[in-house]
GROMACS .gro file of C-alpha atoms in nm:
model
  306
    1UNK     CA    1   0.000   0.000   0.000
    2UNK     CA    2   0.292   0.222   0.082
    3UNK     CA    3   0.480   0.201  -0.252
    4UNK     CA    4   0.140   0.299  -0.393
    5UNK     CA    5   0.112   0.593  -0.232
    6UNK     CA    6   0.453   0.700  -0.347
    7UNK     CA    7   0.512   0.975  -0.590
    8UNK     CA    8   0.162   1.091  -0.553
    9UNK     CA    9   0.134   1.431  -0.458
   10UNK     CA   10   0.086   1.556  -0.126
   11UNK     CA   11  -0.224   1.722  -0.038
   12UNK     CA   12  -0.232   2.114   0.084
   13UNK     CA   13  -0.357   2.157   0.389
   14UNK     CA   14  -0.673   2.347   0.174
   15UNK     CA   15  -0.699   2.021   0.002
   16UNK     CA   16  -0.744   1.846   0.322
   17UNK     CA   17  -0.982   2.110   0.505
   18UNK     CA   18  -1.211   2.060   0.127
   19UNK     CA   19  -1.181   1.688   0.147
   20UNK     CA   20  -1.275   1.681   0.521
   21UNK     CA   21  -1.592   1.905   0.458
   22UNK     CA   22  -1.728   1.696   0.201
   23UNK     CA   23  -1.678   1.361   0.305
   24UNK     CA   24  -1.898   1.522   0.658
   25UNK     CA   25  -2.155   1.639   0.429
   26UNK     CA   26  -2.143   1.264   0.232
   27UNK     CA   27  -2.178   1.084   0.605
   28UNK     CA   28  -2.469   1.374   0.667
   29UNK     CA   29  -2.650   1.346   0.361
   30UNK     CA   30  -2.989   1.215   0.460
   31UNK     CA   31  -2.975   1.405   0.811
   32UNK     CA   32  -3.213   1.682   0.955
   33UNK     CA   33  -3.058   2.061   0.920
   34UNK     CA   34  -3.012   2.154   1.263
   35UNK     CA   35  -3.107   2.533   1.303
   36UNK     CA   36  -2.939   2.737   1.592
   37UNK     CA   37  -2.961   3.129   1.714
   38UNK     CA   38  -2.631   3.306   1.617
   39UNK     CA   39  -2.617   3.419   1.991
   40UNK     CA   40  -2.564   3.062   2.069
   41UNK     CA   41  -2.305   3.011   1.835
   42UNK     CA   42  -2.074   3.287   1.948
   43UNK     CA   43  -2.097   3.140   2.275
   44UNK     CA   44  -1.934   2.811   2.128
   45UNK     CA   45  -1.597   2.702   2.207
   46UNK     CA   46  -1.332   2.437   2.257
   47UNK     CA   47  -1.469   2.069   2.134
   48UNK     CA   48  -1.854   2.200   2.122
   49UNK     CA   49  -1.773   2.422   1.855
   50UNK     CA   50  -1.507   2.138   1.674
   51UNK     CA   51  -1.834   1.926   1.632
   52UNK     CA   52  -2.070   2.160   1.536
   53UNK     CA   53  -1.823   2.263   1.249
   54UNK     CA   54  -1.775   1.895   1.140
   55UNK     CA   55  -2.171   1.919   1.099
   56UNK     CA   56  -2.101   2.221   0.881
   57UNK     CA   57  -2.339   2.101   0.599
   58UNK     CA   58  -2.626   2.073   0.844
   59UNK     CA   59  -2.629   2.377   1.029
   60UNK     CA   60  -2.783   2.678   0.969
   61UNK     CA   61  -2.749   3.023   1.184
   62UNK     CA   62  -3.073   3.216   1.286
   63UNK     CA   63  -3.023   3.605   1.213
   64UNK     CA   64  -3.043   3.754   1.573
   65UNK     CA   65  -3.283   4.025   1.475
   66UNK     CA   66  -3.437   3.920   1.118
   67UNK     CA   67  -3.629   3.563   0.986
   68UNK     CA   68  -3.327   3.481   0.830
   69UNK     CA   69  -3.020   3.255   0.772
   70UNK     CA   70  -2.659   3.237   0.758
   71UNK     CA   71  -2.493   2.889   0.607
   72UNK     CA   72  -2.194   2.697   0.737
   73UNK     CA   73  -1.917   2.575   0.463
   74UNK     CA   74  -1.634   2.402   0.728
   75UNK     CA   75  -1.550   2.672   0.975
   76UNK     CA   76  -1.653   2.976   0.699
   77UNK     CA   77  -2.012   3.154   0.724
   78UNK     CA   78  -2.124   3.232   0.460
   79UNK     CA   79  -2.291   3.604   0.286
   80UNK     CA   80  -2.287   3.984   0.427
   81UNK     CA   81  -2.510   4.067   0.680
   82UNK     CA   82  -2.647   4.417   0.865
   83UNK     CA   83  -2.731   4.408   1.205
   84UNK     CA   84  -2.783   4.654   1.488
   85UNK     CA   85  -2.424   4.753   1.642
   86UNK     CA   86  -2.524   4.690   2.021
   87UNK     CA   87  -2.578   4.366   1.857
   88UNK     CA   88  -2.272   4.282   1.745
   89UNK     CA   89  -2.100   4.417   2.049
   90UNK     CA   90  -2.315   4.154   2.242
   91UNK     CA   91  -2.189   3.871   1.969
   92UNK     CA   92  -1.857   3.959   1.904
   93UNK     CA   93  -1.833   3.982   2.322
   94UNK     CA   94  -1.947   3.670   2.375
   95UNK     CA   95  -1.751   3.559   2.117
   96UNK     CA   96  -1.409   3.709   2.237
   97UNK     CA   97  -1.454   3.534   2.585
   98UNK     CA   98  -1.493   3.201   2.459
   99UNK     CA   99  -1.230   3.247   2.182
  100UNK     CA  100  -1.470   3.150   1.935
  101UNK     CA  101  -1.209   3.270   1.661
  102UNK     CA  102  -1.474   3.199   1.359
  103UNK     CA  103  -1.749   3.380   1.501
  104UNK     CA  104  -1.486   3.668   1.563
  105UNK     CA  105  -1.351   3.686   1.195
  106UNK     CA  106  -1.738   3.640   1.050
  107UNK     CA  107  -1.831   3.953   1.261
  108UNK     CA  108  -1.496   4.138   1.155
  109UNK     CA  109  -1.521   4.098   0.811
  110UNK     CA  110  -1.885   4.012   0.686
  111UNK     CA  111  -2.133   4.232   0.897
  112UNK     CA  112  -2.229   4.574   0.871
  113UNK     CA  113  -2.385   4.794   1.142
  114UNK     CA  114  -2.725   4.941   1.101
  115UNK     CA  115  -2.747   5.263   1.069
  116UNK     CA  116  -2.667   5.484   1.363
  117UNK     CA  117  -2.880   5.796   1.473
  118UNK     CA  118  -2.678   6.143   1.541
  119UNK     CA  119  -2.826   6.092   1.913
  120UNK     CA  120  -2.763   5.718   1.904
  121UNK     CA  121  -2.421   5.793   1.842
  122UNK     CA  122  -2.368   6.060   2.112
  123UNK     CA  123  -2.515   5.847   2.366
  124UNK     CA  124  -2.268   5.599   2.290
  125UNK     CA  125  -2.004   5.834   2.447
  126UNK     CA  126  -2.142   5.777   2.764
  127UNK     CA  127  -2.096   5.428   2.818
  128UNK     CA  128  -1.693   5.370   2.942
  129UNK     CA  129  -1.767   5.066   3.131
  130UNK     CA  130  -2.039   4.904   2.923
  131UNK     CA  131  -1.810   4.658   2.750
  132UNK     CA  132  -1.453   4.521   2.846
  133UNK     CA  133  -1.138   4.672   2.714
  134UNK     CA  134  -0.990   4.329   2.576
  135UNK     CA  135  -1.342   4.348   2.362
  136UNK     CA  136  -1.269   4.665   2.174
  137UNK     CA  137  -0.970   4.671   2.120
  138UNK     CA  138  -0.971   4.333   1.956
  139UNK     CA  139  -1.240   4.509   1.698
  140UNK     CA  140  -1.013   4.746   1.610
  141UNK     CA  141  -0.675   4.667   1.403
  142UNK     CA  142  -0.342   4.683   1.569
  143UNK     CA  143  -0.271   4.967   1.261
  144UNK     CA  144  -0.581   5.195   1.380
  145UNK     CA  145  -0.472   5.116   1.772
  146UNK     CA  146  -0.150   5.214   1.715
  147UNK     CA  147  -0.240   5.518   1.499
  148UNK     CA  148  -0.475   5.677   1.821
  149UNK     CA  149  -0.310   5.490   2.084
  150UNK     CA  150   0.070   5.527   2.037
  151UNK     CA  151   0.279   5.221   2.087
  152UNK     CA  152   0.129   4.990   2.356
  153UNK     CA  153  -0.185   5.013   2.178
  154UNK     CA  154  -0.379   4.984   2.504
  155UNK     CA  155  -0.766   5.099   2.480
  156UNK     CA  156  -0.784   5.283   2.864
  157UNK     CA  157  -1.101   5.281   3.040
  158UNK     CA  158  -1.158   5.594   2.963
  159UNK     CA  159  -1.139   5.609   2.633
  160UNK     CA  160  -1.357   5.260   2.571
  161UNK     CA  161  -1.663   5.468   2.515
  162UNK     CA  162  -1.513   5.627   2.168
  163UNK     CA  163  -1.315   5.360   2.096
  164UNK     CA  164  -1.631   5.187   2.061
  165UNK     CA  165  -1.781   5.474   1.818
  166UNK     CA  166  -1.471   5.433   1.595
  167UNK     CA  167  -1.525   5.043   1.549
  168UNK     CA  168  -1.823   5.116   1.436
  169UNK     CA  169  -1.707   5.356   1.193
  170UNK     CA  170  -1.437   5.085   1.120
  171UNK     CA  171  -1.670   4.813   1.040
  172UNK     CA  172  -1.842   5.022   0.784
  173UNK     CA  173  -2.147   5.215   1.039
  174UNK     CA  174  -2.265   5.527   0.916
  175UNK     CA  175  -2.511   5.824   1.033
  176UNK     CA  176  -2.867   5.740   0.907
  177UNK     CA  177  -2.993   6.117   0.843
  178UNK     CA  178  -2.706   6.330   0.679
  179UNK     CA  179  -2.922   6.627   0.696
  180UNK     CA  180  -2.882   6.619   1.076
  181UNK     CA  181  -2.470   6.566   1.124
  182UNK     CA  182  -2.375   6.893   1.327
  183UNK     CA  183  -2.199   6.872   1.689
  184UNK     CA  184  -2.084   7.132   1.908
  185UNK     CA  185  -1.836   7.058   2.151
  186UNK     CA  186  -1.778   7.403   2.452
  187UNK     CA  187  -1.502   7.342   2.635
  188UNK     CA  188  -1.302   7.568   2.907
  189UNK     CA  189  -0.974   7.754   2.812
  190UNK     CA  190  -0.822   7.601   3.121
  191UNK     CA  191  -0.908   7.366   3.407
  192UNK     CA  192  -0.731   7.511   3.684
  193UNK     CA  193  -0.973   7.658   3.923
  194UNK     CA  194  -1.319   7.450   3.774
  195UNK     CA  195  -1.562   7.358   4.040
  196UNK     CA  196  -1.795   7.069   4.029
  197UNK     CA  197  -1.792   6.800   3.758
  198UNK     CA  198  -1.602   6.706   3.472
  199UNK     CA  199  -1.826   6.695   3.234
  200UNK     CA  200  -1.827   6.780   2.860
  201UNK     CA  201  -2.085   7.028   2.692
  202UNK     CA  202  -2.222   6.868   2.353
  203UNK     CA  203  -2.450   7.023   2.191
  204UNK     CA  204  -2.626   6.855   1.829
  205UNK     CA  205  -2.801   6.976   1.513
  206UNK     CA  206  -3.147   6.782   1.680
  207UNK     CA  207  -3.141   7.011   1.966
  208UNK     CA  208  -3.014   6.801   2.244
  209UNK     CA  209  -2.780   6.941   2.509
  210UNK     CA  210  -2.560   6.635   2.658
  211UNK     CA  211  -2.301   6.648   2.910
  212UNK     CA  212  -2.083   6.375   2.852
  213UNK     CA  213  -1.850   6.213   3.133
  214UNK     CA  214  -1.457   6.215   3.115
  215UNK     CA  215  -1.478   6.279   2.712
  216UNK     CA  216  -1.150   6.250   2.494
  217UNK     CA  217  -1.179   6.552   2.280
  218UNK     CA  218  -0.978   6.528   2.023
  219UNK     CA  219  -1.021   6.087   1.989
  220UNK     CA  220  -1.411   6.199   1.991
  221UNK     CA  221  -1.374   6.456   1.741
  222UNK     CA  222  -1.180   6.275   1.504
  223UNK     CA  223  -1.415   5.947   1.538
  224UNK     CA  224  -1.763   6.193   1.475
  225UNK     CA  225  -1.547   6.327   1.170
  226UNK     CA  226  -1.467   6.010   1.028
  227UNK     CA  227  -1.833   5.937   1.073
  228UNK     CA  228  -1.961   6.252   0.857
  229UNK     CA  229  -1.989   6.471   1.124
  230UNK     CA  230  -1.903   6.866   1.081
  231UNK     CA  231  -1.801   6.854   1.442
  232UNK     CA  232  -1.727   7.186   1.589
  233UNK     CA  233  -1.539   7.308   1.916
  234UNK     CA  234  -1.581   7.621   2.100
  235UNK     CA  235  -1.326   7.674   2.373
  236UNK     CA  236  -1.403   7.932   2.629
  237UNK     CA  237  -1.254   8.154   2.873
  238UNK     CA  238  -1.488   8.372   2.951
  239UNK     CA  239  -1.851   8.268   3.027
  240UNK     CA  240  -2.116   8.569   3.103
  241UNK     CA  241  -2.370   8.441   3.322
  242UNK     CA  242  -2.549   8.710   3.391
  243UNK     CA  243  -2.548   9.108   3.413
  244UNK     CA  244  -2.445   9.057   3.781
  245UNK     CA  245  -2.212   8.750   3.705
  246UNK     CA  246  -1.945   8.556   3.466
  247UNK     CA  247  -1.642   8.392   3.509
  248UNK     CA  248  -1.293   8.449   3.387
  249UNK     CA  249  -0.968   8.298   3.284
  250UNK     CA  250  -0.728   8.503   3.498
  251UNK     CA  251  -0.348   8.519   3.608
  252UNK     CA  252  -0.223   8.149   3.592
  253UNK     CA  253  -0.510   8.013   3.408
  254UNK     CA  254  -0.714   8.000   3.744
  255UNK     CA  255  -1.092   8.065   3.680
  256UNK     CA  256  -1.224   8.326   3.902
  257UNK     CA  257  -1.634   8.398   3.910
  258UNK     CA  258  -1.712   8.748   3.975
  259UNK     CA  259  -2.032   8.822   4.100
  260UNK     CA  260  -2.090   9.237   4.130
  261UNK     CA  261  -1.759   9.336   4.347
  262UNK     CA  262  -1.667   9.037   4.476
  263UNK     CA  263  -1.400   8.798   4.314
  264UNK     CA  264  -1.340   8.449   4.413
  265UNK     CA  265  -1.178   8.154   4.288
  266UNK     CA  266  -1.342   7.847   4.087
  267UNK     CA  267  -1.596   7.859   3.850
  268UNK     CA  268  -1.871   7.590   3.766
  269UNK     CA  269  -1.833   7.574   3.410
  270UNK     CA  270  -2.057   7.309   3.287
  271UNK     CA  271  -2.370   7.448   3.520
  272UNK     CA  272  -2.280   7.764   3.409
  273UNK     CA  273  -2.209   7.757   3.033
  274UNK     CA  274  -2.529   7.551   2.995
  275UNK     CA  275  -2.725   7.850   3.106
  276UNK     CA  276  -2.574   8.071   2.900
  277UNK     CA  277  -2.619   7.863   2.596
  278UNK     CA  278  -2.979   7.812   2.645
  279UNK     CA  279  -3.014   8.177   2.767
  280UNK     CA  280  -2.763   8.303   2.505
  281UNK     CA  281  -2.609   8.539   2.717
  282UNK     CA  282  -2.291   8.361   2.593
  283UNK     CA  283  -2.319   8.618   2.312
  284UNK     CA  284  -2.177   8.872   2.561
  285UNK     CA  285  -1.885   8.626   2.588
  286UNK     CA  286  -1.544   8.859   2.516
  287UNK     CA  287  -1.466   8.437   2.337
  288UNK     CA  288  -1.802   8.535   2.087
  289UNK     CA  289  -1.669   8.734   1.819
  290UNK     CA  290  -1.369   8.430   1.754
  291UNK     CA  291  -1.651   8.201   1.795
  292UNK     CA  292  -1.959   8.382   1.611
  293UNK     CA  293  -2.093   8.121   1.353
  294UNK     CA  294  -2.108   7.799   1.589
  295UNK     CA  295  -2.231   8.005   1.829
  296UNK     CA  296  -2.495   8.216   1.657
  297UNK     CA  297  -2.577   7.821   1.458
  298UNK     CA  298  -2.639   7.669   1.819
  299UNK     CA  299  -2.871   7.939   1.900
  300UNK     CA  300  -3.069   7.897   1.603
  301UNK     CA  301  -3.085   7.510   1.663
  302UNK     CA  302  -3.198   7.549   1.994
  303UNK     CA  303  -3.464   7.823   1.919
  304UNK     CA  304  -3.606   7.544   1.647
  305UNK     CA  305  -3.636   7.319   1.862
  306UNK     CA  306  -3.774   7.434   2.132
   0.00000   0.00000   0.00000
């Protein structure tokens, strides 16, 4: 038998994976297709998952959010599919922590997210702790890490929130109303002397004021740019509250809040830059005249939607 076998040629180890899936599907002929949620397949691992992929032929993927179905050939799934991104964060979680390495490449490489609302995506910013570091930054490619990270290519906590947003954008996501892309971002000159919380002022095109936690301005801004947005930032140094009040950038980049005579240090930016927005007193900003067109465009937004 062995002097047979010689000179034949060796088989590549494609050869082998081709040969293996169709002698299962020979042996699995005349079985029953064997239908399974997607959810459940991400959460496959180790010798589960070996089997289920010997049953290739047979098995057939439920679309998590449609009545559809995605096919099997070995350990490939087949077609391009759209699904909801809080979706896929769910999957491509699930299948991260049981190193379900298929499910991870199918979710990579063949689905799209569903289109994303300019509040949707805002929202998003919020959530640093929703999903686990590890889980993002496997989404994104060591490249793009790299490129916003620097070296170590470490997502921080902190940043999880628009790393998320920019895997989105990376997998192919984009802004389902371009008619509503515009964001206004007020921040403070300084942040010596600010009282209170750290909170970012965003401001969009549908009206909505947001304060976002512990935001990374300039990843943010360059992920809602990459998106479409026409992402704006207004930085401030002197806020007029009022025609007894405002505070000031003074010596040392300490904000002081004057209120009549009386000078003290600190100023609550965030409570009090929101009030001047909505009250537009922020007109009589000395920072309005280098900041006249998003300002005068967030007052018009606001007065349309009130």
């Amino acid at each position: 038998m062995s002097k047979e076998l010689e000179g034949q040629p060796q088989l590549t180890p494609e050869e082998i994976e081709q040969q293996s899936i169709r002698f299962h599907a020979e042996q699995l002929e005349d079985a029953k297709p064997v239908k399974i949620e997607v959810q459940t397949f991400t959460s496959l691992g180790g010798n589960t998952l070996a089997s289920l992929i010997d049953r290739s032929s047979k098995v057939f993927l439920k679309h998590p959010e449609k009545c559809e179905f995605f096919s099997l050939y070995g350990d490939q799934i087949i077609g391009q599919f759209e699904i909801s991104y809080d979706t896929i964060l769910r999957l491509y979680a699930s299948a991260v922590n049981k190193s379900n390495k298929i499910a991870q490449d199918f979710i990579r490489s063949q689905i799209v997210p569903s289109p994303m609302s300019l509040d949707t995506a805002i929202n998003s910013l919020y959530d640093d702790y929703g999903y686990q570091q590890n889980v993002i930054e496997s989404l994104l490619p060591q490249e793009v890490r790299t490129l916003f990270f620097g070296e170590n290519s470490m997502v921080s906590v902190a940043d999880v929130a628009e790393s998320k947003l920019l895997a989105f954008s990376l997998l192919g996501g984009k802004i389902d109303n371009k008619n509503q892309n515009e964001i206004f971002i007020f921040v403070p000159d300084s942040k010596k002397g600010l009282l209170g919380s750290n909170e970012t002022i965003v401001i969009s095109s549908t009206g909505k004021i947001y304060e976002v936690p512990l935001l990374n301005i300039p990843l943010a801004l360059n992920v809602m740019r990459s998106l479409g947005f026409n992402a704006k930032i207004v930085i401030l140094k002197h806020v007029y509250i009022d025609e007894q009040s405002f505070c000031r950038v003074g010596e040392g980049g300490l904000w002081y809040h004057y209120k009549g005579n009386d000078k003290n240090v600190g100023c609550d930016f965030l409570s009090n830059t929101v009030r001047s927005i909505k009250s537009n007193t922020i007109s009589l900003s000395s920072d309005y005249p280098t900041f006249k067109e998003s300002i005068d465009r967030v007052f018009t937004i606001l007065n349309n939607n009130m």
